């Protein structure tokens, strides 16, 4: 009898964030790695002060850390499948208030793991 591995939502967040950070750690461009870490660290406070939609729009407008935006969108698409547009900023704009609340809470929880792992990689030099 095969045993299926059951994970909590927090474990799933951590696993996804770890995979994104592992991918970024393999980049050869140190400037891009640092931009990713910096923007990941700043994003939670931006979300709390300006809101999720405006924070995502800022990153897109500035062309900052596309992998960060892609990671968040991918995670949210894993949590709640997108119907059409996969970019998170568009989903936030087109979604209802319930989706915005859910996406904000989920992105903040996900970013806790992402920032921890990005810091850990920087500390260990991996």
Short mmCIF file of C-alpha atoms in Angstrom, two decimals:
data_model
loop_
_atom_site.label_atom_id
_atom_site.label_comp_id
_atom_site.label_asym_id
_atom_site.label_seq_id
_atom_site.Cartn_x
_atom_site.Cartn_y
_atom_site.Cartn_z
CA UNK A 1 0.00 0.00 0.00
CA UNK A 2 1.51 3.28 -1.12
CA UNK A 3 1.60 6.02 1.46
CA UNK A 4 0.81 9.46 0.12
CA UNK A 5 2.82 12.29 1.62
CA UNK A 6 0.48 14.81 3.18
CA UNK A 7 1.86 18.30 3.69
CA UNK A 8 0.45 21.34 5.42
CA UNK A 9 -0.17 24.49 3.42
CA UNK A 10 2.83 26.07 5.14
CA UNK A 11 5.05 23.17 4.07
CA UNK A 12 3.84 23.57 0.50
CA UNK A 13 4.61 27.29 0.63
CA UNK A 14 8.08 26.54 1.94
CA UNK A 15 8.76 23.92 -0.73
CA UNK A 16 7.68 26.25 -3.53
CA UNK A 17 9.65 29.19 -2.15
CA UNK A 18 12.72 26.95 -1.70
CA UNK A 19 12.54 25.88 -5.35
CA UNK A 20 12.37 29.51 -6.52
CA UNK A 21 15.32 30.54 -4.32
CA UNK A 22 17.34 27.50 -5.44
CA UNK A 23 16.77 28.55 -9.05
CA UNK A 24 17.87 32.12 -8.32
CA UNK A 25 20.95 30.85 -6.43
CA UNK A 26 22.16 29.20 -9.66
CA UNK A 27 22.20 32.50 -11.55
CA UNK A 28 25.64 33.79 -12.44
CA UNK A 29 24.63 37.46 -12.38
CA UNK A 30 25.24 38.58 -8.78
CA UNK A 31 23.50 41.90 -9.42
CA UNK A 32 20.28 40.12 -10.44
CA UNK A 33 20.50 37.82 -7.40
CA UNK A 34 20.86 40.81 -5.09
CA UNK A 35 17.96 42.60 -6.82
CA UNK A 36 15.79 39.54 -6.25
CA UNK A 37 16.71 39.40 -2.53
CA UNK A 38 16.27 43.14 -2.05
CA UNK A 39 12.88 43.29 -3.76
CA UNK A 40 11.68 40.16 -1.93
CA UNK A 41 12.61 41.76 1.40
CA UNK A 42 10.91 45.05 0.54
CA UNK A 43 7.74 43.57 -0.90
CA UNK A 44 5.93 42.66 2.36
CA UNK A 45 6.20 46.21 3.71
CA UNK A 46 5.13 47.61 0.34
CA UNK A 47 2.09 45.32 0.38
CA UNK A 48 1.19 46.41 3.91
CA UNK A 49 1.51 50.11 3.10
CA UNK A 50 0.24 50.36 -0.50
CA UNK A 51 -1.64 47.12 -1.09
CA UNK A 52 -0.90 44.05 -3.17
CA UNK A 53 -2.01 45.42 -6.52
CA UNK A 54 0.01 48.61 -6.30
CA UNK A 55 3.07 46.76 -5.03
CA UNK A 56 2.97 44.28 -7.89
CA UNK A 57 2.35 47.09 -10.40
CA UNK A 58 5.38 48.94 -9.01
CA UNK A 59 7.64 45.92 -9.53
CA UNK A 60 6.32 45.43 -13.05
CA UNK A 61 6.66 49.11 -13.95
CA UNK A 62 10.24 49.25 -12.67
CA UNK A 63 11.16 45.95 -14.29
CA UNK A 64 12.38 44.65 -10.93
CA UNK A 65 12.82 40.99 -10.08
CA UNK A 66 10.67 39.33 -12.73
CA UNK A 67 11.39 35.94 -11.15
CA UNK A 68 9.87 37.23 -7.91
CA UNK A 69 6.68 38.22 -9.73
CA UNK A 70 6.63 34.91 -11.58
CA UNK A 71 7.15 32.96 -8.36
CA UNK A 72 4.27 34.73 -6.62
CA UNK A 73 1.99 34.26 -9.63
CA UNK A 74 2.93 30.59 -9.90
CA UNK A 75 2.26 30.03 -6.21
CA UNK A 76 -1.12 31.78 -6.39
CA UNK A 77 -2.00 29.76 -9.50
CA UNK A 78 -1.19 26.64 -7.50
CA UNK A 79 -3.48 27.79 -4.68
CA UNK A 80 -6.29 29.00 -6.90
CA UNK A 81 -6.07 28.14 -10.55
CA UNK A 82 -6.19 31.11 -12.89
CA UNK A 83 -8.97 31.28 -15.41
CA UNK A 84 -7.17 32.88 -18.34
CA UNK A 85 -4.61 35.48 -17.29
CA UNK A 86 -1.86 34.08 -15.07
CA UNK A 87 -0.13 37.34 -14.12
CA UNK A 88 -1.00 38.06 -10.52
CA UNK A 89 -1.31 41.83 -10.94
CA UNK A 90 -3.99 41.30 -13.61
CA UNK A 91 -5.79 38.73 -11.46
CA UNK A 92 -5.84 41.22 -8.58
CA UNK A 93 -7.21 43.98 -10.81
CA UNK A 94 -9.86 41.76 -12.36
CA UNK A 95 -10.73 39.83 -9.20
CA UNK A 96 -13.22 40.59 -6.50
CA UNK A 97 -12.58 41.82 -2.96
CA UNK A 98 -12.50 38.26 -1.61
CA UNK A 99 -9.73 37.28 -4.03
CA UNK A 100 -7.75 40.40 -3.15
CA UNK A 101 -7.93 39.63 0.58
CA UNK A 102 -7.01 36.01 -0.01
CA UNK A 103 -4.15 36.83 -2.38
CA UNK A 104 -2.76 39.47 -0.02
CA UNK A 105 -2.72 37.11 2.95
CA UNK A 106 -1.31 34.24 0.90
CA UNK A 107 1.42 36.36 -0.70
CA UNK A 108 2.51 37.69 2.69
CA UNK A 109 2.67 34.17 4.12
CA UNK A 110 4.59 32.93 1.07
CA UNK A 111 7.03 35.84 1.21
CA UNK A 112 7.99 34.95 4.78
CA UNK A 113 9.49 31.71 3.46
CA UNK A 114 10.95 33.26 0.33
CA UNK A 115 12.77 35.99 2.27
CA UNK A 116 14.09 33.52 4.86
CA UNK A 117 15.45 31.22 2.18
CA UNK A 118 16.94 34.07 0.15
CA UNK A 119 18.70 35.35 3.28
CA UNK A 120 19.93 31.86 4.11
CA UNK A 121 21.42 31.46 0.65
CA UNK A 122 23.15 34.80 0.94
CA UNK A 123 24.59 33.88 4.34
CA UNK A 124 25.89 30.51 3.22
CA UNK A 125 27.11 31.81 -0.12
CA UNK A 126 25.38 29.01 -2.01
#
